[in-house]
Amino acid sequence: MPQDPAQLDDLPDPLAEDMRQLYRADIQPSPAVDQAILNRARAHIAGRKRTLLLLRVAGAAAAVVLVTAALLPSLHSARRSARSPVARQVQASDINADGAVDIRDALALQRAIDAGRAAATHGDITGDGVIDKRDVDAIAMSAVRLDRGMPR
Amino acid sequence: MKVVALILAIRLLGVVAPTQRTEAPTIAQPATQSVRFATVDVRIDPSNHPLAAYQLEVTADSASVKLAGVEGGEHAAFREPPYYDAAALNQNRIVLAAFNTGSDLPAKDSRVARLHVQIAGDANPKFEVKLTVASASDGSAIPGATATASMSSSPPASTEGAVP
């Protein structure tokens, strides 16, 4: 086929027509090839979507890691303070186990001491191995502290 | 010579000092704020139930009030000064608590504590009472118990608190 179609004009018409029919680029791809091209195009688009999804998941994971790293020290210290001597003392002072330390705990411990049941309580607040008036006073003083909840 | 100079200096000071002493009060007078002392009676009415233990918080509405001391109540069961945090002195807030395991307990309205306060200036402070515990001997809450705080040296200004 000549590069320039104008060259066919110099030929006789029947020959030019035959030449045109002979070199006509009338390509009809088979359905299989067509489908293959379509599939590759779809795969390419899906790949881009997957990349975007992966980027979003990675960003979210990074944010979670950062937030956890920021909160971990305070969580750790909170857990540690929950096990601190002050926390243990507050827990021990809650003689009537109502979740609060107030004068009723001192009353309950004094009544237990008077009735000879002090050993049944966890009222050794001072930690001297004896449950007596000093433990009662310690609970009462804990109840009236102005800065309750804060270790001294 | 030095002795003479010293004697002269002392004589001069003796002449000048009385003048300063007489002038000083007139200069300092405007800056001086009057201070007065008063007592605040804290009372609890346990509504005919024997009161074995109480815990309450008293707060003055003015920072010009400073606690100076704490006294016990009028009933024998609470005659001893209640428990309180010494850090409350020189502040305008205090938590008081006391208990008695005996059988002679007040069931009527009575003074359970008396606060001694120092008031600066002409303030007429009000005292708020928050009764957090009013308990029977077995530790159970007394329903309907109320607490009041009233100042004695000036027109009473009190508010009432009840067991929540």
PDB file of C-alpha atoms in Angstrom:
ATOM      1  CA  MET A   1       0.000   0.000   0.000  1.00  0.00           C
ATOM      2  CA  PRO A   2       1.494   3.349  -0.914  1.00  0.00           C
ATOM      3  CA  GLN A   3       2.078   5.765   1.984  1.00  0.00           C
ATOM      4  CA  ASP A   4       0.365   8.600   0.173  1.00  0.00           C
ATOM      5  CA  PRO A   5      -3.158   7.727  -1.066  1.00  0.00           C
ATOM      6  CA  ALA A   6      -2.807  10.475  -3.719  1.00  0.00           C
ATOM      7  CA  GLN A   7      -0.376   8.226  -5.565  1.00  0.00           C
ATOM      8  CA  LEU A   8      -3.292   5.904  -6.483  1.00  0.00           C
ATOM      9  CA  ASP A   9      -4.829   8.737  -8.451  1.00  0.00           C
ATOM     10  CA  ASP A  10      -2.245   8.221 -11.150  1.00  0.00           C
ATOM     11  CA  LEU A  11      -3.404   4.633 -11.661  1.00  0.00           C
ATOM     12  CA  PRO A  12      -6.359   3.589 -13.735  1.00  0.00           C
ATOM     13  CA  ASP A  13      -9.539   3.517 -11.748  1.00  0.00           C
ATOM     14  CA  PRO A  14     -10.120  -0.268 -11.696  1.00  0.00           C
ATOM     15  CA  LEU A  15      -6.521  -0.847 -10.612  1.00  0.00           C
ATOM     16  CA  ALA A  16      -6.730   1.836  -7.985  1.00  0.00           C
ATOM     17  CA  GLU A  17      -9.966   0.326  -6.690  1.00  0.00           C
ATOM     18  CA  ASP A  18      -8.395  -3.120  -6.528  1.00  0.00           C
ATOM     19  CA  MET A  19      -5.373  -1.710  -4.697  1.00  0.00           C
ATOM     20  CA  ARG A  20      -7.638   0.004  -2.181  1.00  0.00           C
ATOM     21  CA  GLN A  21      -9.594  -3.238  -1.551  1.00  0.00           C
ATOM     22  CA  LEU A  22      -6.378  -5.182  -1.208  1.00  0.00           C
ATOM     23  CA  TYR A  23      -4.723  -2.928   1.392  1.00  0.00           C
ATOM     24  CA  ARG A  24      -7.837  -1.828   3.281  1.00  0.00           C
ATOM     25  CA  ALA A  25      -7.195  -1.915   7.052  1.00  0.00           C
ATOM     26  CA  ASP A  26     -10.510  -3.311   8.114  1.00  0.00           C
ATOM     27  CA  ILE A  27      -9.423  -5.077  11.293  1.00  0.00           C
ATOM     28  CA  GLN A  28     -12.082  -6.900  13.276  1.00  0.00           C
ATOM     29  CA  PRO A  29     -10.560  -8.134  16.613  1.00  0.00           C
ATOM     30  CA  SER A  30     -11.930 -11.380  17.857  1.00  0.00           C
ATOM     31  CA  PRO A  31     -14.288 -11.215  20.908  1.00  0.00           C
ATOM     32  CA  ALA A  32     -11.655 -13.012  22.955  1.00  0.00           C
ATOM     33  CA  VAL A  33      -9.060 -10.300  22.251  1.00  0.00           C
ATOM     34  CA  ASP A  34     -11.647  -7.623  22.923  1.00  0.00           C
ATOM     35  CA  GLN A  35     -12.547  -9.223  26.250  1.00  0.00           C
ATOM     36  CA  ALA A  36      -8.890  -9.594  27.160  1.00  0.00           C
ATOM     37  CA  ILE A  37      -8.304  -5.883  26.547  1.00  0.00           C
ATOM     38  CA  LEU A  38     -11.395  -5.017  28.602  1.00  0.00           C
ATOM     39  CA  ASN A  39     -10.274  -7.266  31.434  1.00  0.00           C
ATOM     40  CA  ARG A  40      -6.838  -5.677  31.512  1.00  0.00           C
ATOM     41  CA  ALA A  41      -8.401  -2.218  31.621  1.00  0.00           C
ATOM     42  CA  ARG A  42     -10.693  -3.258  34.489  1.00  0.00           C
ATOM     43  CA  ALA A  43      -7.780  -4.817  36.357  1.00  0.00           C
ATOM     44  CA  HIS A  44      -5.813  -1.613  35.979  1.00  0.00           C
ATOM     45  CA  ILE A  45      -8.659   0.508  37.386  1.00  0.00           C
ATOM     46  CA  ALA A  46      -9.270  -1.980  40.200  1.00  0.00           C
ATOM     47  CA  GLY A  47      -5.577  -1.870  41.046  1.00  0.00           C
ATOM     48  CA  ARG A  48      -5.715   1.886  41.475  1.00  0.00           C
ATOM     49  CA  LYS A  49      -8.755   1.552  43.736  1.00  0.00           C
ATOM     50  CA  ARG A  50      -6.960  -1.101  45.795  1.00  0.00           C
ATOM     51  CA  THR A  51      -3.953   1.165  46.174  1.00  0.00           C
ATOM     52  CA  LEU A  52      -6.161   3.994  47.415  1.00  0.00           C
ATOM     53  CA  LEU A  53      -7.890   1.629  49.854  1.00  0.00           C
ATOM     54  CA  LEU A  54      -4.546   0.364  51.125  1.00  0.00           C
ATOM     55  CA  LEU A  55      -3.358   3.949  51.639  1.00  0.00           C
ATOM     56  CA  ARG A  56      -6.479   4.764  53.647  1.00  0.00           C
ATOM     57  CA  VAL A  57      -6.152   1.644  55.811  1.00  0.00           C
ATOM     58  CA  ALA A  58      -2.478   2.366  56.398  1.00  0.00           C
ATOM     59  CA  GLY A  59      -3.295   5.963  57.400  1.00  0.00           C
ATOM     60  CA  ALA A  60      -5.945   4.830  59.845  1.00  0.00           C
ATOM     61  CA  ALA A  61      -3.588   2.237  61.330  1.00  0.00           C
ATOM     62  CA  ALA A  62      -0.885   4.860  61.726  1.00  0.00           C
ATOM     63  CA  ALA A  63      -3.354   7.158  63.497  1.00  0.00           C
ATOM     64  CA  VAL A  64      -4.370   4.351  65.860  1.00  0.00           C
ATOM     65  CA  VAL A  65      -0.720   3.616  66.624  1.00  0.00           C
ATOM     66  CA  LEU A  66       0.002   7.294  67.322  1.00  0.00           C
ATOM     67  CA  VAL A  67      -3.033   7.700  69.613  1.00  0.00           C
ATOM     68  CA  THR A  68      -2.142   4.499  71.479  1.00  0.00           C
ATOM     69  CA  ALA A  69       1.437   5.659  71.899  1.00  0.00           C
ATOM     70  CA  ALA A  70       0.211   8.967  73.271  1.00  0.00           C
ATOM     71  CA  LEU A  71      -2.243   7.387  75.723  1.00  0.00           C
ATOM     72  CA  LEU A  72      -0.105   4.458  76.846  1.00  0.00           C
ATOM     73  CA  PRO A  73       1.999   6.360  79.434  1.00  0.00           C
ATOM     74  CA  SER A  74      -1.066   7.849  81.140  1.00  0.00           C
ATOM     75  CA  LEU A  75      -2.847   4.483  81.129  1.00  0.00           C
ATOM     76  CA  HIS A  76       0.222   2.891  82.588  1.00  0.00           C
ATOM     77  CA  SER A  77       0.537   5.525  85.317  1.00  0.00           C
ATOM     78  CA  ALA A  78      -3.163   5.243  86.116  1.00  0.00           C
ATOM     79  CA  ARG A  79      -2.773   1.492  86.505  1.00  0.00           C
ATOM     80  CA  ARG A  80       0.307   2.020  88.626  1.00  0.00           C
ATOM     81  CA  SER A  81      -1.454   4.575  90.848  1.00  0.00           C
ATOM     82  CA  ALA A  82      -4.307   2.151  91.295  1.00  0.00           C
ATOM     83  CA  ARG A  83      -1.802  -0.190  92.871  1.00  0.00           C
ATOM     84  CA  SER A  84      -0.075   2.559  94.861  1.00  0.00           C
ATOM     85  CA  PRO A  85       0.033   2.470  98.666  1.00  0.00           C
ATOM     86  CA  VAL A  86      -2.401   5.377  98.809  1.00  0.00           C
ATOM     87  CA  ALA A  87      -4.877   3.523  96.627  1.00  0.00           C
ATOM     88  CA  ARG A  88      -4.477   0.406  98.719  1.00  0.00           C
ATOM     89  CA  GLN A  89      -4.989   2.463 101.875  1.00  0.00           C
ATOM     90  CA  VAL A  90      -8.151   4.040 100.486  1.00  0.00           C
ATOM     91  CA  GLN A  91      -9.416   0.599  99.545  1.00  0.00           C
ATOM     92  CA  ALA A  92      -8.584  -0.719 103.021  1.00  0.00           C
ATOM     93  CA  SER A  93     -10.337   2.247 104.627  1.00  0.00           C
ATOM     94  CA  ASP A  94     -13.622   1.342 102.976  1.00  0.00           C
ATOM     95  CA  ILE A  95     -14.627  -0.861 105.894  1.00  0.00           C
ATOM     96  CA  ASN A  96     -18.324  -1.066 105.021  1.00  0.00           C
ATOM     97  CA  ALA A  97     -17.442  -1.717 101.358  1.00  0.00           C
ATOM     98  CA  ASP A  98     -19.869   0.856  99.973  1.00  0.00           C
ATOM     99  CA  GLY A  99     -17.295   2.276  97.573  1.00  0.00           C
ATOM    100  CA  ALA A 100     -16.652   5.451  99.576  1.00  0.00           C
ATOM    101  CA  VAL A 101     -14.533   6.341 102.563  1.00  0.00           C
ATOM    102  CA  ASP A 102     -16.438   8.423 105.083  1.00  0.00           C
ATOM    103  CA  ILE A 103     -17.135   8.623 108.786  1.00  0.00           C
ATOM    104  CA  ARG A 104     -19.354   5.540 108.584  1.00  0.00           C
ATOM    105  CA  ASP A 105     -16.246   3.455 107.902  1.00  0.00           C
ATOM    106  CA  ALA A 106     -14.684   4.782 111.094  1.00  0.00           C
ATOM    107  CA  LEU A 107     -17.908   4.018 112.946  1.00  0.00           C
ATOM    108  CA  ALA A 108     -18.020   0.500 111.509  1.00  0.00           C
ATOM    109  CA  LEU A 109     -14.424  -0.206 112.479  1.00  0.00           C
ATOM    110  CA  GLN A 110     -14.889   1.162 115.994  1.00  0.00           C
ATOM    111  CA  ARG A 111     -17.970  -1.006 116.433  1.00  0.00           C
ATOM    112  CA  ALA A 112     -16.029  -4.020 115.176  1.00  0.00           C
ATOM    113  CA  ILE A 113     -13.225  -3.278 117.640  1.00  0.00           C
ATOM    114  CA  ASP A 114     -15.723  -2.861 120.490  1.00  0.00           C
ATOM    115  CA  ALA A 115     -17.367  -6.156 119.569  1.00  0.00           C
ATOM    116  CA  GLY A 116     -14.039  -7.994 119.282  1.00  0.00           C
ATOM    117  CA  ARG A 117     -14.505  -8.519 115.567  1.00  0.00           C
ATOM    118  CA  ALA A 118     -11.691  -6.271 114.410  1.00  0.00           C
ATOM    119  CA  ALA A 119      -9.676  -9.192 113.068  1.00  0.00           C
ATOM    120  CA  ALA A 120     -12.477  -9.922 110.614  1.00  0.00           C
ATOM    121  CA  THR A 121     -12.003  -6.536 109.012  1.00  0.00           C
ATOM    122  CA  HIS A 122      -9.140  -5.308 106.851  1.00  0.00           C
ATOM    123  CA  GLY A 123      -8.822  -2.309 109.143  1.00  0.00           C
ATOM    124  CA  ASP A 124      -5.100  -2.191 109.816  1.00  0.00           C
ATOM    125  CA  ILE A 125      -4.780   1.154 108.117  1.00  0.00           C
ATOM    126  CA  THR A 126      -1.615   2.214 109.909  1.00  0.00           C
ATOM    127  CA  GLY A 127       0.060  -1.064 109.001  1.00  0.00           C
ATOM    128  CA  ASP A 128       1.406  -1.646 112.483  1.00  0.00           C
ATOM    129  CA  GLY A 129      -0.130  -5.090 112.765  1.00  0.00           C
ATOM    130  CA  VAL A 130      -2.758  -3.952 115.269  1.00  0.00           C
ATOM    131  CA  ILE A 131      -6.292  -2.788 114.596  1.00  0.00           C
ATOM    132  CA  ASP A 132      -7.102  -0.144 117.166  1.00  0.00           C
ATOM    133  CA  LYS A 133      -8.243   3.460 117.708  1.00  0.00           C
ATOM    134  CA  ARG A 134      -5.361   4.753 115.612  1.00  0.00           C
ATOM    135  CA  ASP A 135      -6.791   2.980 112.587  1.00  0.00           C
ATOM    136  CA  VAL A 136     -10.215   4.444 113.342  1.00  0.00           C
ATOM    137  CA  ASP A 137      -8.681   7.913 113.564  1.00  0.00           C
ATOM    138  CA  ALA A 138      -6.780   7.350 110.315  1.00  0.00           C
ATOM    139  CA  ILE A 139     -10.003   6.510 108.489  1.00  0.00           C
ATOM    140  CA  ALA A 140     -11.839   9.487 109.994  1.00  0.00           C
ATOM    141  CA  MET A 141      -9.014  11.838 109.082  1.00  0.00           C
ATOM    142  CA  SER A 142      -9.012  10.438 105.575  1.00  0.00           C
ATOM    143  CA  ALA A 143     -12.736  11.202 105.362  1.00  0.00           C
ATOM    144  CA  VAL A 144     -12.348  14.885 106.267  1.00  0.00           C
ATOM    145  CA  ARG A 145      -9.305  15.663 104.162  1.00  0.00           C
ATOM    146  CA  LEU A 146      -9.828  18.697 101.978  1.00  0.00           C
ATOM    147  CA  ASP A 147      -7.672  17.288  99.184  1.00  0.00           C
ATOM    148  CA  ARG A 148      -9.346  13.898  99.052  1.00  0.00           C
ATOM    149  CA  GLY A 149      -8.257  11.749  96.166  1.00  0.00           C
ATOM    150  CA  MET A 150      -4.799  13.260  96.050  1.00  0.00           C
ATOM    151  CA  PRO A 151      -1.871  11.542  97.747  1.00  0.00           C
ATOM    152  CA  ARG A 152      -0.128  13.583 100.379  1.00  0.00           C
TER     153      ARG A 152
ATOM    154  CA  MET B   1      34.858  62.089 121.064  1.00  0.00           C
ATOM    155  CA  LYS B   2      33.179  58.929 119.819  1.00  0.00           C
ATOM    156  CA  VAL B   3      31.260  58.642 123.062  1.00  0.00           C
ATOM    157  CA  VAL B   4      30.001  62.207 122.715  1.00  0.00           C
ATOM    158  CA  ALA B   5      28.915  61.556 119.146  1.00  0.00           C
ATOM    159  CA  LEU B   6      27.092  58.399 120.224  1.00  0.00           C
ATOM    160  CA  ILE B   7      25.297  60.231 123.026  1.00  0.00           C
ATOM    161  CA  LEU B   8      24.265  62.974 120.616  1.00  0.00           C
ATOM    162  CA  ALA B   9      22.981  60.418 118.132  1.00  0.00           C
ATOM    163  CA  ILE B  10      20.911  58.693 120.803  1.00  0.00           C
ATOM    164  CA  ARG B  11      19.494  62.041 121.988  1.00  0.00           C
ATOM    165  CA  LEU B  12      18.605  62.960 118.422  1.00  0.00           C
ATOM    166  CA  LEU B  13      16.864  59.628 117.876  1.00  0.00           C
ATOM    167  CA  GLY B  14      14.988  60.157 121.097  1.00  0.00           C
ATOM    168  CA  VAL B  15      13.686  63.457 119.819  1.00  0.00           C
ATOM    169  CA  VAL B  16      12.791  62.216 116.369  1.00  0.00           C
ATOM    170  CA  ALA B  17      11.270  58.859 117.317  1.00  0.00           C
ATOM    171  CA  PRO B  18       8.216  60.153 119.223  1.00  0.00           C
ATOM    172  CA  THR B  19       7.278  62.304 116.266  1.00  0.00           C
ATOM    173  CA  GLN B  20       7.414  59.274 113.986  1.00  0.00           C
ATOM    174  CA  ARG B  21       5.344  57.231 116.390  1.00  0.00           C
ATOM    175  CA  THR B  22       2.597  59.787 116.489  1.00  0.00           C
ATOM    176  CA  GLU B  23       2.472  60.164 112.717  1.00  0.00           C
ATOM    177  CA  ALA B  24       2.633  56.485 111.818  1.00  0.00           C
ATOM    178  CA  PRO B  25      -0.997  55.545 112.670  1.00  0.00           C
ATOM    179  CA  THR B  26      -2.454  58.360 110.573  1.00  0.00           C
ATOM    180  CA  ILE B  27      -0.459  57.173 107.565  1.00  0.00           C
ATOM    181  CA  ALA B  28      -1.229  53.463 108.019  1.00  0.00           C
ATOM    182  CA  GLN B  29      -4.857  53.903 108.956  1.00  0.00           C
ATOM    183  CA  PRO B  30      -6.411  53.834 105.464  1.00  0.00           C
ATOM    184  CA  ALA B  31      -4.645  50.539 104.620  1.00  0.00           C
ATOM    185  CA  THR B  32      -5.772  48.774 107.802  1.00  0.00           C
ATOM    186  CA  GLN B  33      -8.803  46.490 107.418  1.00  0.00           C
ATOM    187  CA  SER B  34     -10.983  45.788 110.406  1.00  0.00           C
ATOM    188  CA  VAL B  35     -11.046  42.191 111.568  1.00  0.00           C
ATOM    189  CA  ARG B  36     -13.663  40.659 113.797  1.00  0.00           C
ATOM    190  CA  PHE B  37     -14.227  37.213 115.200  1.00  0.00           C
ATOM    191  CA  ALA B  38     -17.455  35.304 115.214  1.00  0.00           C
ATOM    192  CA  THR B  39     -18.767  31.843 115.921  1.00  0.00           C
ATOM    193  CA  VAL B  40     -20.755  29.670 113.590  1.00  0.00           C
ATOM    194  CA  ASP B  41     -23.033  27.061 115.117  1.00  0.00           C
ATOM    195  CA  VAL B  42     -23.408  23.916 113.070  1.00  0.00           C
ATOM    196  CA  ARG B  43     -26.596  22.087 113.908  1.00  0.00           C
ATOM    197  CA  ILE B  44     -28.115  18.813 112.780  1.00  0.00           C
ATOM    198  CA  ASP B  45     -31.734  17.797 113.088  1.00  0.00           C
ATOM    199  CA  PRO B  46     -31.890  14.011 112.739  1.00  0.00           C
ATOM    200  CA  SER B  47     -35.699  14.099 112.690  1.00  0.00           C
ATOM    201  CA  ASN B  48     -36.237  11.978 115.780  1.00  0.00           C
ATOM    202  CA  HIS B  49     -33.676   9.332 114.850  1.00  0.00           C
ATOM    203  CA  PRO B  50     -30.665   8.786 117.123  1.00  0.00           C
ATOM    204  CA  LEU B  51     -27.685  10.360 115.376  1.00  0.00           C
ATOM    205  CA  ALA B  52     -24.585   8.162 115.670  1.00  0.00           C
ATOM    206  CA  ALA B  53     -22.376   9.715 113.001  1.00  0.00           C
ATOM    207  CA  TYR B  54     -22.309  12.741 110.783  1.00  0.00           C
ATOM    208  CA  GLN B  55     -20.116  14.220 108.114  1.00  0.00           C
ATOM    209  CA  LEU B  56     -20.675  17.602 106.562  1.00  0.00           C
ATOM    210  CA  GLU B  57     -18.921  20.350 104.699  1.00  0.00           C
ATOM    211  CA  VAL B  58     -19.229  24.011 105.634  1.00  0.00           C
ATOM    212  CA  THR B  59     -18.245  26.663 103.123  1.00  0.00           C
ATOM    213  CA  ALA B  60     -18.278  30.417 103.572  1.00  0.00           C
ATOM    214  CA  ASP B  61     -19.264  32.377 100.502  1.00  0.00           C
ATOM    215  CA  SER B  62     -16.601  34.976 101.131  1.00  0.00           C
ATOM    216  CA  ALA B  63     -12.836  34.664 100.966  1.00  0.00           C
ATOM    217  CA  SER B  64     -12.642  37.241 103.739  1.00  0.00           C
ATOM    218  CA  VAL B  65     -13.664  34.487 106.157  1.00  0.00           C
ATOM    219  CA  LYS B  66     -10.947  32.353 107.689  1.00  0.00           C
ATOM    220  CA  LEU B  67     -11.508  29.490 110.065  1.00  0.00           C
ATOM    221  CA  ALA B  68      -9.718  29.938 113.349  1.00  0.00           C
ATOM    222  CA  GLY B  69     -10.855  26.982 115.420  1.00  0.00           C
ATOM    223  CA  VAL B  70     -13.310  24.136 115.881  1.00  0.00           C
ATOM    224  CA  GLU B  71     -15.275  23.275 118.988  1.00  0.00           C
ATOM    225  CA  GLY B  72     -17.478  20.311 119.813  1.00  0.00           C
ATOM    226  CA  GLY B  73     -21.239  20.196 120.138  1.00  0.00           C
ATOM    227  CA  GLU B  74     -23.711  20.580 122.974  1.00  0.00           C
ATOM    228  CA  HIS B  75     -24.866  16.960 123.296  1.00  0.00           C
ATOM    229  CA  ALA B  76     -22.614  14.667 125.285  1.00  0.00           C
ATOM    230  CA  ALA B  77     -22.265  12.314 122.313  1.00  0.00           C
ATOM    231  CA  PHE B  78     -20.625  15.029 120.227  1.00  0.00           C
ATOM    232  CA  ARG B  79     -19.025  17.208 122.866  1.00  0.00           C
ATOM    233  CA  GLU B  80     -15.515  16.394 121.683  1.00  0.00           C
ATOM    234  CA  PRO B  81     -14.321  18.427 118.706  1.00  0.00           C
ATOM    235  CA  PRO B  82     -15.081  16.621 115.488  1.00  0.00           C
ATOM    236  CA  TYR B  83     -12.500  15.319 113.048  1.00  0.00           C
ATOM    237  CA  TYR B  84     -11.325  17.974 110.605  1.00  0.00           C
ATOM    238  CA  ASP B  85      -8.355  18.674 108.397  1.00  0.00           C
ATOM    239  CA  ALA B  86      -5.987  21.165 109.985  1.00  0.00           C
ATOM    240  CA  ALA B  87      -5.357  22.494 106.493  1.00  0.00           C
ATOM    241  CA  ALA B  88      -8.868  23.953 106.667  1.00  0.00           C
ATOM    242  CA  LEU B  89      -7.726  26.569 109.143  1.00  0.00           C
ATOM    243  CA  ASN B  90      -7.106  29.840 107.361  1.00  0.00           C
ATOM    244  CA  GLN B  91      -9.483  28.731 104.630  1.00  0.00           C
ATOM    245  CA  ASN B  92     -13.182  29.282 104.103  1.00  0.00           C
ATOM    246  CA  ARG B  93     -14.083  25.601 103.739  1.00  0.00           C
ATOM    247  CA  ILE B  94     -13.972  22.713 106.184  1.00  0.00           C
ATOM    248  CA  VAL B  95     -15.184  19.123 106.396  1.00  0.00           C
ATOM    249  CA  LEU B  96     -16.342  17.993 109.826  1.00  0.00           C
ATOM    250  CA  ALA B  97     -17.099  14.449 110.921  1.00  0.00           C
ATOM    251  CA  ALA B  98     -17.763  12.682 114.197  1.00  0.00           C
ATOM    252  CA  PHE B  99     -19.317   9.489 115.489  1.00  0.00           C
ATOM    253  CA  ASN B 100     -20.356   7.950 118.745  1.00  0.00           C
ATOM    254  CA  THR B 101     -20.890   4.256 119.420  1.00  0.00           C
ATOM    255  CA  GLY B 102     -22.757   4.808 122.673  1.00  0.00           C
ATOM    256  CA  SER B 103     -26.475   4.534 123.252  1.00  0.00           C
ATOM    257  CA  ASP B 104     -27.071   8.115 124.414  1.00  0.00           C
ATOM    258  CA  LEU B 105     -27.428   9.840 121.088  1.00  0.00           C
ATOM    259  CA  PRO B 106     -29.203  13.063 120.091  1.00  0.00           C
ATOM    260  CA  ALA B 107     -32.463  12.562 118.277  1.00  0.00           C
ATOM    261  CA  LYS B 108     -33.533  16.204 118.261  1.00  0.00           C
ATOM    262  CA  ASP B 109     -32.024  19.263 116.656  1.00  0.00           C
ATOM    263  CA  SER B 110     -28.752  20.082 118.398  1.00  0.00           C
ATOM    264  CA  ARG B 111     -25.475  21.865 117.855  1.00  0.00           C
ATOM    265  CA  VAL B 112     -22.885  19.313 116.798  1.00  0.00           C
ATOM    266  CA  ALA B 113     -19.992  21.727 116.345  1.00  0.00           C
ATOM    267  CA  ARG B 114     -19.055  25.373 116.625  1.00  0.00           C
ATOM    268  CA  LEU B 115     -16.648  27.093 114.283  1.00  0.00           C
ATOM    269  CA  HIS B 116     -14.619  30.106 115.237  1.00  0.00           C
ATOM    270  CA  VAL B 117     -14.060  32.342 112.275  1.00  0.00           C
ATOM    271  CA  GLN B 118     -12.172  35.512 111.535  1.00  0.00           C
ATOM    272  CA  ILE B 119     -13.865  37.961 109.216  1.00  0.00           C
ATOM    273  CA  ALA B 120     -11.995  40.732 107.494  1.00  0.00           C
ATOM    274  CA  GLY B 121     -13.786  43.953 106.640  1.00  0.00           C
ATOM    275  CA  ASP B 122     -17.501  44.521 106.874  1.00  0.00           C
ATOM    276  CA  ALA B 123     -18.448  41.341 105.073  1.00  0.00           C
ATOM    277  CA  ASN B 124     -21.583  39.572 106.222  1.00  0.00           C
ATOM    278  CA  PRO B 125     -20.761  36.087 105.017  1.00  0.00           C
ATOM    279  CA  LYS B 126     -23.187  33.284 104.423  1.00  0.00           C
ATOM    280  CA  PHE B 127     -22.335  29.698 105.239  1.00  0.00           C
ATOM    281  CA  GLU B 128     -23.420  26.782 103.156  1.00  0.00           C
ATOM    282  CA  VAL B 129     -23.711  23.341 104.722  1.00  0.00           C
ATOM    283  CA  LYS B 130     -23.606  20.126 102.765  1.00  0.00           C
ATOM    284  CA  LEU B 131     -24.614  17.199 104.939  1.00  0.00           C
ATOM    285  CA  THR B 132     -23.073  14.093 103.392  1.00  0.00           C
ATOM    286  CA  VAL B 133     -23.572  11.608 106.230  1.00  0.00           C
ATOM    287  CA  ALA B 134     -26.199  11.428 108.946  1.00  0.00           C
ATOM    288  CA  SER B 135     -26.110   7.897 110.166  1.00  0.00           C
ATOM    289  CA  ALA B 136     -27.683   5.641 112.740  1.00  0.00           C
ATOM    290  CA  SER B 137     -25.598   3.272 114.871  1.00  0.00           C
ATOM    291  CA  ASP B 138     -25.784   0.515 112.296  1.00  0.00           C
ATOM    292  CA  GLY B 139     -24.426   2.813 109.606  1.00  0.00           C
ATOM    293  CA  SER B 140     -27.720   3.280 107.834  1.00  0.00           C
ATOM    294  CA  ALA B 141     -28.591   6.749 106.566  1.00  0.00           C
ATOM    295  CA  ILE B 142     -31.107   8.796 108.522  1.00  0.00           C
ATOM    296  CA  PRO B 143     -33.776   9.967 106.118  1.00  0.00           C
ATOM    297  CA  GLY B 144     -34.812  13.589 106.363  1.00  0.00           C
ATOM    298  CA  ALA B 145     -31.867  14.729 108.464  1.00  0.00           C
ATOM    299  CA  THR B 146     -30.923  18.362 107.909  1.00  0.00           C
ATOM    300  CA  ALA B 147     -28.016  20.581 108.868  1.00  0.00           C
ATOM    301  CA  THR B 148     -27.698  24.321 109.307  1.00  0.00           C
ATOM    302  CA  ALA B 149     -24.923  26.767 110.045  1.00  0.00           C
ATOM    303  CA  SER B 150     -25.597  30.179 111.516  1.00  0.00           C
ATOM    304  CA  MET B 151     -23.240  32.925 112.576  1.00  0.00           C
ATOM    305  CA  SER B 152     -23.756  34.296 116.032  1.00  0.00           C
ATOM    306  CA  SER B 153     -22.091  37.703 116.078  1.00  0.00           C
ATOM    307  CA  SER B 154     -24.089  39.248 113.254  1.00  0.00           C
ATOM    308  CA  PRO B 155     -27.541  38.730 111.774  1.00  0.00           C
ATOM    309  CA  PRO B 156     -27.791  34.989 111.084  1.00  0.00           C
ATOM    310  CA  ALA B 157     -27.191  34.036 107.507  1.00  0.00           C
ATOM    311  CA  SER B 158     -27.640  30.365 106.986  1.00  0.00           C
ATOM    312  CA  THR B 159     -28.513  27.814 104.430  1.00  0.00           C
ATOM    313  CA  GLU B 160     -29.782  24.350 104.981  1.00  0.00           C
ATOM    314  CA  GLY B 161     -28.337  21.061 103.816  1.00  0.00           C
ATOM    315  CA  ALA B 162     -30.009  17.685 103.813  1.00  0.00           C
ATOM    316  CA  VAL B 163     -28.797  14.152 103.426  1.00  0.00           C
ATOM    317  CA  PRO B 164     -28.933  13.396  99.711  1.00  0.00           C
TER     318      PRO B 164
END
